[in-house]
mmCIF file of C-alpha atoms in Angstrom:
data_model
loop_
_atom_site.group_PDB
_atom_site.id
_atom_site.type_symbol
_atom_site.label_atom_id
_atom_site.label_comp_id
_atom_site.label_asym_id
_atom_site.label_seq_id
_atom_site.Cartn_x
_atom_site.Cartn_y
_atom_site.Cartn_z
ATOM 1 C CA UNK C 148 -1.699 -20.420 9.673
ATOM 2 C CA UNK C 149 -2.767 -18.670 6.159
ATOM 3 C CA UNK C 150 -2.490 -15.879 4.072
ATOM 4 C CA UNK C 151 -5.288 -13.569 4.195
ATOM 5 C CA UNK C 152 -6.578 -11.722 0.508
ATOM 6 C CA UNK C 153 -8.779 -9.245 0.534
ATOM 7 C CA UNK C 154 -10.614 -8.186 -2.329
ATOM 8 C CA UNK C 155 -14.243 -6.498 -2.952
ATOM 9 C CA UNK C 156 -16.607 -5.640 -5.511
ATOM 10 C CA UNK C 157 -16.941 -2.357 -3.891
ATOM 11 C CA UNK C 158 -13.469 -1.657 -5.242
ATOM 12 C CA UNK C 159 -14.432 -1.698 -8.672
ATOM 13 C CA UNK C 160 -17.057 0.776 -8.696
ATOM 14 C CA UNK C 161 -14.509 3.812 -8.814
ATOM 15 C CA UNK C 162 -13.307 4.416 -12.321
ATOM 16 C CA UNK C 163 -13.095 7.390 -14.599
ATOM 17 C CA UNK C 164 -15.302 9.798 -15.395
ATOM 18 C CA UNK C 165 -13.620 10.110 -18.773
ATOM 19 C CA UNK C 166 -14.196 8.198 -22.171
ATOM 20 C CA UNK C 167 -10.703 7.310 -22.099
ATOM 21 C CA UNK C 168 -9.812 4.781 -19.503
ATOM 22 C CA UNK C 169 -7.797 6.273 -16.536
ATOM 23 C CA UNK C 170 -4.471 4.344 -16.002
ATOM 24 C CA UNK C 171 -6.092 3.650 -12.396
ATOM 25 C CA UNK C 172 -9.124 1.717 -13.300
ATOM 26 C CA UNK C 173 -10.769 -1.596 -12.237
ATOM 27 C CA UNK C 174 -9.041 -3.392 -14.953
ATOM 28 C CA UNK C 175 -6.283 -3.569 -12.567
ATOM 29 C CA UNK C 176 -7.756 -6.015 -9.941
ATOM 30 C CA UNK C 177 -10.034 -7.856 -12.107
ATOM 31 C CA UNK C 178 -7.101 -9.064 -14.158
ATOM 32 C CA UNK C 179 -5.190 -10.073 -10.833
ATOM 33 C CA UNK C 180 -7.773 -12.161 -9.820
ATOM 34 C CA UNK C 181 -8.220 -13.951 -12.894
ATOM 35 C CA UNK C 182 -4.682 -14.968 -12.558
ATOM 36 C CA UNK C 183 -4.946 -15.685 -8.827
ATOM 37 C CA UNK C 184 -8.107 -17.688 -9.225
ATOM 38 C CA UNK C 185 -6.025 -19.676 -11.450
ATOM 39 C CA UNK C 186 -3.792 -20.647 -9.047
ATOM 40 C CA UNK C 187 -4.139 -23.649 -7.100
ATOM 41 C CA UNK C 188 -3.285 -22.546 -3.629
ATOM 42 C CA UNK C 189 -6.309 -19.860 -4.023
ATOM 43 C CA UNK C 190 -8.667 -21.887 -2.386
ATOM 44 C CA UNK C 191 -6.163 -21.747 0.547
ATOM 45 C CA UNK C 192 -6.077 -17.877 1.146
ATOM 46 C CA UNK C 193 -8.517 -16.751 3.861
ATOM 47 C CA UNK C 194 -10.438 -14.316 2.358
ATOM 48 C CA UNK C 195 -12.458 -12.149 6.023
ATOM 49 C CA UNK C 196 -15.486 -10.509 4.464
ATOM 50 C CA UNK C 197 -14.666 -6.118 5.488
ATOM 51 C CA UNK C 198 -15.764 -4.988 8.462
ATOM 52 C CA UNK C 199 -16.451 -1.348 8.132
ATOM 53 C CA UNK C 200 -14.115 1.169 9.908
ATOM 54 C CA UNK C 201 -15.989 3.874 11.816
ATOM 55 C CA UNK C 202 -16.231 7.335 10.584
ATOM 56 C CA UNK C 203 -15.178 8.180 14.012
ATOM 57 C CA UNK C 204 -11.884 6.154 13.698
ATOM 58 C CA UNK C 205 -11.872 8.194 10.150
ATOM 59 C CA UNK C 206 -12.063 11.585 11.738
ATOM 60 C CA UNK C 207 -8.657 10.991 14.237
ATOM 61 C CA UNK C 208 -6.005 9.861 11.214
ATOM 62 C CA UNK C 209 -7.316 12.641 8.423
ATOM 63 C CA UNK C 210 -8.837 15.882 9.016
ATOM 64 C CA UNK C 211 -13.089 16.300 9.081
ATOM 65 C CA UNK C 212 -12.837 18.040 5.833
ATOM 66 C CA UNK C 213 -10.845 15.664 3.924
ATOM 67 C CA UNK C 214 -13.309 13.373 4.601
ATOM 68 C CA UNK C 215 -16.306 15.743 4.084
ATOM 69 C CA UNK C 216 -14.967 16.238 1.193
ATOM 70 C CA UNK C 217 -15.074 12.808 0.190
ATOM 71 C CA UNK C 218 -18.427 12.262 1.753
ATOM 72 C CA UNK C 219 -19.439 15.120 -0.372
ATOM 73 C CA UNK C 220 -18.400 13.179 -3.754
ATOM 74 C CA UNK C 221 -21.551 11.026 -3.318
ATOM 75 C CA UNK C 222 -23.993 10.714 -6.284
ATOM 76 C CA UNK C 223 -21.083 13.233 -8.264
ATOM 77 C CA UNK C 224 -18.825 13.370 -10.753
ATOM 78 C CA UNK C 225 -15.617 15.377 -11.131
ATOM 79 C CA UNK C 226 -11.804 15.767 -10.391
ATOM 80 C CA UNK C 227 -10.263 16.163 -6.470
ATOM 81 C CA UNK C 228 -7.273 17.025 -8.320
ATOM 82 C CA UNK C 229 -6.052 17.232 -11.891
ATOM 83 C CA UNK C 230 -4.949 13.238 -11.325
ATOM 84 C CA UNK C 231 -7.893 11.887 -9.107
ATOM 85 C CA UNK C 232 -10.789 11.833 -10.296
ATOM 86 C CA UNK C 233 -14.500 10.360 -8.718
ATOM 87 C CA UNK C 234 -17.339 9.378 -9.770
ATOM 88 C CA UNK C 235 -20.911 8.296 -8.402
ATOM 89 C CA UNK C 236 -19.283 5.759 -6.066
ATOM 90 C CA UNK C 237 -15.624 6.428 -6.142
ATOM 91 C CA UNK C 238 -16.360 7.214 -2.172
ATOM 92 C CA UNK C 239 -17.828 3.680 -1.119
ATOM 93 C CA UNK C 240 -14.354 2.391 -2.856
ATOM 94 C CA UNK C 241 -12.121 4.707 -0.700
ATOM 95 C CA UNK C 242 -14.159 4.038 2.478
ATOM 96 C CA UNK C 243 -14.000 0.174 1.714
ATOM 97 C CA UNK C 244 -10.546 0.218 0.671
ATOM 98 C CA UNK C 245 -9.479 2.214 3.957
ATOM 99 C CA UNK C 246 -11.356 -0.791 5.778
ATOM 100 C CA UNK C 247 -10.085 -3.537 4.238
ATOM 101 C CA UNK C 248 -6.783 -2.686 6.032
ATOM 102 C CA UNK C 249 -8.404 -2.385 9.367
ATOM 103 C CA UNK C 250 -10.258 -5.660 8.781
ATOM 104 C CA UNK C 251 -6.616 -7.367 8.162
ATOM 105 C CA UNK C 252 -5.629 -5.909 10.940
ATOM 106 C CA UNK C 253 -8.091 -7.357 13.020
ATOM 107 C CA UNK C 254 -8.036 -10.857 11.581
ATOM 108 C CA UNK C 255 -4.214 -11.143 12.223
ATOM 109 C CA UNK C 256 -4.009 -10.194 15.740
ATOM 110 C CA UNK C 257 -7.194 -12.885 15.834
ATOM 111 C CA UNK C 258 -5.125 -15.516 15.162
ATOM 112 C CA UNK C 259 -6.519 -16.646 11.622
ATOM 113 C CA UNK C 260 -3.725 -15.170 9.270
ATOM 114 C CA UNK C 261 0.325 -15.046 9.767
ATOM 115 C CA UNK C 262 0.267 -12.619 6.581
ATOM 116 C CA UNK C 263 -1.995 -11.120 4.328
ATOM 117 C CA UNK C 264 -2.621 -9.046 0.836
ATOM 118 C CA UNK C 265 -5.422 -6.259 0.482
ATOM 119 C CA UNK C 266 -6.070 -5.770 -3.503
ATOM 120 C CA UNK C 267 -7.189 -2.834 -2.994
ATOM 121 C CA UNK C 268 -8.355 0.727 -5.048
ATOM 122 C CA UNK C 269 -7.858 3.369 -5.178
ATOM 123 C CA UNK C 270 -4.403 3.310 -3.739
ATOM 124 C CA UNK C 271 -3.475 5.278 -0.962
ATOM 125 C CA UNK C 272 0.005 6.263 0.083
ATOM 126 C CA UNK C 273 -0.167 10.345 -1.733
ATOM 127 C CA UNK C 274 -3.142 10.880 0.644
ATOM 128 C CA UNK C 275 -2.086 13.485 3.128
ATOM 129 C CA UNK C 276 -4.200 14.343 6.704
ATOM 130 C CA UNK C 277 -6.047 17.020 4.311
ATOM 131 C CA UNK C 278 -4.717 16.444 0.417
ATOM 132 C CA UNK C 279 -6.279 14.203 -2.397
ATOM 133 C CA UNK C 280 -3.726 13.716 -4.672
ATOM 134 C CA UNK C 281 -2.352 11.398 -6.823
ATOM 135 C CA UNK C 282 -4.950 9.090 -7.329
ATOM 136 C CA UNK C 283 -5.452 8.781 -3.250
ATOM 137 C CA UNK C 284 -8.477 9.821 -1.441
ATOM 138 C CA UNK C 285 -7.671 8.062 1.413
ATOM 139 C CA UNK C 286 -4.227 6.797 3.230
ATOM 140 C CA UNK C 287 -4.964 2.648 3.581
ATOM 141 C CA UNK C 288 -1.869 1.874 5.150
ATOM 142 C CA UNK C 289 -1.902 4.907 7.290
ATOM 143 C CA UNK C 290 -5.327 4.368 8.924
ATOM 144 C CA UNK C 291 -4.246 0.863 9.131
ATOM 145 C CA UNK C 292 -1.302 1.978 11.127
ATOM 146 C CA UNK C 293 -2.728 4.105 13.511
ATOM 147 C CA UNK C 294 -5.540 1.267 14.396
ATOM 148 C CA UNK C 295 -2.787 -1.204 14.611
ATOM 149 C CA UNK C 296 -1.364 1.639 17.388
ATOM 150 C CA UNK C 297 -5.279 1.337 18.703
ATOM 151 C CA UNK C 298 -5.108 -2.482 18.979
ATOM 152 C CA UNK C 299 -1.913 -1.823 21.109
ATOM 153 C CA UNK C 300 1.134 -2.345 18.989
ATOM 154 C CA UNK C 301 4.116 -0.209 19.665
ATOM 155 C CA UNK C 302 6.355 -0.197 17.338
ATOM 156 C CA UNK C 303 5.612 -0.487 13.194
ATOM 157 C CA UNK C 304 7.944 -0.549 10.731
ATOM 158 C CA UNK C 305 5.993 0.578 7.138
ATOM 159 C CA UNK C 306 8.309 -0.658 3.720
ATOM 160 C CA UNK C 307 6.980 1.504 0.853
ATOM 161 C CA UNK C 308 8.555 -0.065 -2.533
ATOM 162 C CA UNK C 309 6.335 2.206 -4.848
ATOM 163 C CA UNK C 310 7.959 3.539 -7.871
ATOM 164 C CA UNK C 311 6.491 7.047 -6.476
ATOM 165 C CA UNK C 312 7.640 8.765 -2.848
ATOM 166 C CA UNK C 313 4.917 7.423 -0.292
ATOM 167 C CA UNK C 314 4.382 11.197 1.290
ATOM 168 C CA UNK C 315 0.899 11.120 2.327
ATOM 169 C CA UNK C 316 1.814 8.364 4.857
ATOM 170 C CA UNK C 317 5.491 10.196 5.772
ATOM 171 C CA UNK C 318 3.559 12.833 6.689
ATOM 172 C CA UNK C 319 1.785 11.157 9.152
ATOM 173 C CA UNK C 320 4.257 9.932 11.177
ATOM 174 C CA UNK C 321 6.840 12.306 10.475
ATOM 175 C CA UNK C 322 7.054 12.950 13.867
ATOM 176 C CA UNK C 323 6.225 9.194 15.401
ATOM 177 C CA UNK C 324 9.384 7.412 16.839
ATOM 178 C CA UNK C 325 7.181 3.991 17.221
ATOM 179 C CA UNK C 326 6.296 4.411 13.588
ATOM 180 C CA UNK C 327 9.428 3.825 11.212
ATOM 181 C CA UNK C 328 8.744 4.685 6.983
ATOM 182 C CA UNK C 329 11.174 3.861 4.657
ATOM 183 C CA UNK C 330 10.509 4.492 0.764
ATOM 184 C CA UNK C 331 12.604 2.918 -1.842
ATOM 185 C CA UNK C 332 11.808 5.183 -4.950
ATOM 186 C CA UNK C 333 12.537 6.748 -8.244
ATOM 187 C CA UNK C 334 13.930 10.431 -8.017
ATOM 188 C CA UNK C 335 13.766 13.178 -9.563
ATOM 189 C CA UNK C 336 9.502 12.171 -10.103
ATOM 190 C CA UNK C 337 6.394 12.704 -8.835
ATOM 191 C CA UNK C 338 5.708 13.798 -6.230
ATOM 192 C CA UNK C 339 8.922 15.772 -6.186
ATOM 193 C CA UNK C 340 9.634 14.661 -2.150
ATOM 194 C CA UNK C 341 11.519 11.725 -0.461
ATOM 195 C CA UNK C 342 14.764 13.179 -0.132
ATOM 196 C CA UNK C 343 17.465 11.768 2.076
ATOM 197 C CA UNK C 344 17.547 14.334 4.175
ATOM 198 C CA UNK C 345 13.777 14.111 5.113
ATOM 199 C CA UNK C 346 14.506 11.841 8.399
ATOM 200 C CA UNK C 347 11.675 13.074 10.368
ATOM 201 C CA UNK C 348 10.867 15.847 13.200
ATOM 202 C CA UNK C 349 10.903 16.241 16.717
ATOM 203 C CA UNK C 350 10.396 13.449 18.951
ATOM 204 C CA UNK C 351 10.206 11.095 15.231
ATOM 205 C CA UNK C 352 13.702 12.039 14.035
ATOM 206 C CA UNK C 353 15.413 9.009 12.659
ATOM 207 C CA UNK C 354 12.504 6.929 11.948
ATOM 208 C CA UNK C 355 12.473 8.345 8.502
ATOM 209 C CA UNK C 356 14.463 6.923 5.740
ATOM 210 C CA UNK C 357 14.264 7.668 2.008
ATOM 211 C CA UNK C 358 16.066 5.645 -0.709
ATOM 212 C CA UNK C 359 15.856 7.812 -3.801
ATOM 213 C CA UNK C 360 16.939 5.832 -7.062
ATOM 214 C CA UNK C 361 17.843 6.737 -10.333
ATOM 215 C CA UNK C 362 15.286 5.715 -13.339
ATOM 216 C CA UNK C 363 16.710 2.467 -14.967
ATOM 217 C CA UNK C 364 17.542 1.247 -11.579
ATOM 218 C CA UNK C 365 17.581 -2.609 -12.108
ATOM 219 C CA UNK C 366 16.650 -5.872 -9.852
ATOM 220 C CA UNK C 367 20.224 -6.525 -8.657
ATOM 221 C CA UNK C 368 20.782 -3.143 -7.229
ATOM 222 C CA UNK C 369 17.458 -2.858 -5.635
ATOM 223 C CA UNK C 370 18.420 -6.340 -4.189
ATOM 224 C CA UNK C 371 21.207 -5.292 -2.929
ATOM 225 C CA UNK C 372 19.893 -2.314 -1.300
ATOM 226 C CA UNK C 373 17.142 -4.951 0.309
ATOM 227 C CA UNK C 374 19.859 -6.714 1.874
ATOM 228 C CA UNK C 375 22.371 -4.749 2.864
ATOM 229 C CA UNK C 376 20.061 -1.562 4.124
ATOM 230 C CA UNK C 377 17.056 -2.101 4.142
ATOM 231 C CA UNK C 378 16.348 -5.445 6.151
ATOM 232 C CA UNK C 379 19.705 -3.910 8.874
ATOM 233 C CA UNK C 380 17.149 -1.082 9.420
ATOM 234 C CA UNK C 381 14.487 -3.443 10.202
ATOM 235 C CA UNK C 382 16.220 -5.382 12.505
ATOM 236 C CA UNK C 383 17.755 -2.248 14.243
ATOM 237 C CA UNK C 384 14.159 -0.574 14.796
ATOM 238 C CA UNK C 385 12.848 -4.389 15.692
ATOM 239 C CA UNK C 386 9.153 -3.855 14.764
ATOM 240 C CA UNK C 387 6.016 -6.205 15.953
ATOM 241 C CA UNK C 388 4.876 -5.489 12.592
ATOM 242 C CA UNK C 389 5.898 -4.684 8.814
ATOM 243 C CA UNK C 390 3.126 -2.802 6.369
ATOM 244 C CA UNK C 391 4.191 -2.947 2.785
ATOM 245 C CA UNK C 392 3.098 -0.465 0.309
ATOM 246 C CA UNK C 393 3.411 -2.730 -2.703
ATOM 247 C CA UNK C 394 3.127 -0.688 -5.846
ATOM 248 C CA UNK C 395 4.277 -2.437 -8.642
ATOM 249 C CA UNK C 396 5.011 0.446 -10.907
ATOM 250 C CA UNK C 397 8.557 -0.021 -10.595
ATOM 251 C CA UNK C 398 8.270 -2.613 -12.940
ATOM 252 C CA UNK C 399 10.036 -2.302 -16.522
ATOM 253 C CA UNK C 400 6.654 -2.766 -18.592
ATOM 254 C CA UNK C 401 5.022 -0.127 -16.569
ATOM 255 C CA UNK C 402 3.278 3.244 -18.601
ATOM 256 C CA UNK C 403 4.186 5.544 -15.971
ATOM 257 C CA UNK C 404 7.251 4.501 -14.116
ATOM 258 C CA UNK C 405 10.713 4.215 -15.410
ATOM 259 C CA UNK C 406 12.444 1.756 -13.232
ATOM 260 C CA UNK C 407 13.167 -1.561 -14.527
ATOM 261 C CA UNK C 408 12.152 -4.204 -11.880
ATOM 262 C CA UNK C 409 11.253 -7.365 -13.276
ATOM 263 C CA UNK C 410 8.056 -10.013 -11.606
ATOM 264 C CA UNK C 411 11.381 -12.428 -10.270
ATOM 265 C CA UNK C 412 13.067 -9.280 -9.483
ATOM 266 C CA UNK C 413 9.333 -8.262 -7.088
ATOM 267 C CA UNK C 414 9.876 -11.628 -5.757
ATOM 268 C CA UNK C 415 12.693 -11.728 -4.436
ATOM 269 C CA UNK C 416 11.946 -8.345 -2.994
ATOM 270 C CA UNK C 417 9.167 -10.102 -1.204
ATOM 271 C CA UNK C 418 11.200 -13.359 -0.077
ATOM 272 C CA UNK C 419 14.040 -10.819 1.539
ATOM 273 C CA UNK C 420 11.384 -9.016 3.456
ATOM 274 C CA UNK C 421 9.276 -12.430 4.972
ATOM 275 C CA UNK C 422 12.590 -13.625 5.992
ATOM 276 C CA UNK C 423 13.586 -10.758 7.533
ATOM 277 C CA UNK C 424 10.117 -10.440 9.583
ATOM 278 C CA UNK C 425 10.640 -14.229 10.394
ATOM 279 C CA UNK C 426 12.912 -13.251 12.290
ATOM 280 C CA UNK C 427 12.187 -10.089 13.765
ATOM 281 C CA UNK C 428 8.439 -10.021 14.113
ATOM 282 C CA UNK C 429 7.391 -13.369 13.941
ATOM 283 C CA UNK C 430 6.639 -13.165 10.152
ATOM 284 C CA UNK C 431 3.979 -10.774 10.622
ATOM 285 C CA UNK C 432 3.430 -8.532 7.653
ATOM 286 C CA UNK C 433 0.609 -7.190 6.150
ATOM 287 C CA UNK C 434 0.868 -5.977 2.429
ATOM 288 C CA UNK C 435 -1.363 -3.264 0.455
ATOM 289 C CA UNK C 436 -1.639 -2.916 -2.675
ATOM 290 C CA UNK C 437 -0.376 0.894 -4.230
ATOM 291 C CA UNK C 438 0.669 1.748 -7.832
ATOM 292 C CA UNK C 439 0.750 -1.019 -11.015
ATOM 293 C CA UNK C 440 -0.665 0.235 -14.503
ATOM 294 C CA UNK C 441 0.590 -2.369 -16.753
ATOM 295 C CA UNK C 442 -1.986 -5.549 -16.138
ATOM 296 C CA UNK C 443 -0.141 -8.470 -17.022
ATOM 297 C CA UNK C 444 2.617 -7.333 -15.190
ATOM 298 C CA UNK C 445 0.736 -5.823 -12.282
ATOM 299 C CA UNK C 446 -1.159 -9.186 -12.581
ATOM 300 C CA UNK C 447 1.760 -11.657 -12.527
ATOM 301 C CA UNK C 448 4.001 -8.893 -9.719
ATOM 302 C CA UNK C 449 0.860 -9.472 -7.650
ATOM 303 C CA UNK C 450 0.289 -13.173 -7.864
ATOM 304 C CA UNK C 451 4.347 -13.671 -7.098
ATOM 305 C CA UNK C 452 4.215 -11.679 -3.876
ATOM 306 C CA UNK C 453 1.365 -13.649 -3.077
ATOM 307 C CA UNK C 454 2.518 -16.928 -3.676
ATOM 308 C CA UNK C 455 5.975 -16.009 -1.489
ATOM 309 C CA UNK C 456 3.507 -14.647 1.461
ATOM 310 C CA UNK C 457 1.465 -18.059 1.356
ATOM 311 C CA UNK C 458 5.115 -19.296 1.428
ATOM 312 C CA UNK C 459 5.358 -18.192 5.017
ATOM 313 C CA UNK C 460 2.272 -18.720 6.157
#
């Protein structure tokens, strides 16, 4: 079975309406498909053409004004917030990006992929039910989640490895026991949340867990915590299904981050998860793409998490 890639134009059109580049711009995925093109098992990766998700589907995971308010955006330029900005197309990005999950979605439980890799933007685990913020207009793995739920799963497990707290998509299933988050994450830094005591509410407590880490943290100890943690909670909540939010902005070369993951040290991250879901859901994972600002390392982070999901495909 392959690895499925997505990756759109459409995804490029959203960039700053600034004369100075905005760290998220579509630099970032052009230069990680240069590499990837490069690459000879490319031709292998089955690449679905989007289907688009139904404004419907939209309106039952965030609220009718967040996404009026992104509907509104059309034809504009401006600032949601004082991080995210938009310009004349910045909502066909969002809209495609929030699809290109759903279409993986659908073309895994089809039978054509074991694994698969959106390269998405903009990113979208800050985006709350009704919040724009930091650099998110809408919450990819999120919606993805809750039409994985539609399709009939039970019981998710989402791994978000982002330098920055994931709590756009905490808050969404804060109080879902068939829904697990976990973030792995520098702390004290934006956006301030993810602490260990934030293990969820009502009927969802447990199925919560946040990993705050010092700045300098380093491969081996993140290792470590992948090991002898992370992958035990997997196996304990035994998903059908792990989401990844892979930001890459944990790595040491990155502008805005301060951790110091290397690309082996993303990896390995990435060979400790497939072998966990080998084993637990049948290697089923399916992997978005979140924060990265430096390009040849978000380029070469990207391409090695690639290669180890083709790996197990």
């Amino acid at each position: 079975m392959a690895t499925g890639l997505i990756f759109s134009e459409a995804f490029l059109y959203h960039n700053s309406n600034s004369t100075s580049p905005h760290f998220e711009n579509s630099d970032r995925l052009i230069t990680s498909m240069e590499l990837l093109q490069k690459k000879t098992y490319f031709s292998s990766l089955y690449q679905p053409e989007i289907q688009d998700i139904s404004i419907d589907f939209l309106n039952q995971t965030h609220s009718r004004n967040h996404i009026q308010k992104i509907e509104n955006s059309k034809g504009k330029r401006g600032y949601f917030d004082s991080d995210t900005t938009f310009t004349e197309k910045s909502w066909f990005s969002a809209f495609k990006a929030a699809s290109s999950g759903t279409t993986m979605v659908d073309t895994l439980l089809e039978g054509k992929i074991k694994n698969g890799f959106s390269l998405l933007r903009p990113p979208g685990h800050h985006a709350e039910q009704n919040r724009i913020m930091g650099f998110c207009m809408l919450n990819n793995i999120a919606i993805a989640a809750k039409y994985l739920q539609l399709r009939g799963l039970k019981k998710i497990f989402i791994l978000d490895w982002d330098v920055h707290h994931g709590n756009g998509t905490q808050e969404f299933f804060y109080g879902d026991p068939n829904v697990f988050f976990l973030s792995i994450h520098q702390f004290p830094f934006y956006p301030m949340t993810g602490l260990p005591t934030e293990t969820g509410e009502a009927m969802g407590i447990g199925t919560t867990k946040n990993i705050p880490l010092k700045a300098g943290t380093e491969d081996n100890t993140y290792i470590n915590l992948f090991k002898e943690t992370i992958v035990p909670t997997i196996e304990r909540f035994n998903p059908e299904i792990i989401l990844i939010s892979a930001g890459f902005d944990a790595h040491k070369n990155d502008p805005l981050g301060g951790m110091q993951i290397s690309t082996s040290g993303f990896e390995q991250l990435t060979r400790i998860v497939l072998e966990c879901a080998k084993n637990v859901c049948q290697g089923r994972v399916l992997s978005f793409l979140e924060g990265g600002y430096d390009l040849t390392s978000l380029a070469e982070s990207v391409e090695a998490h690639i290669a180890v999901l083709q790996s197990f495909s």
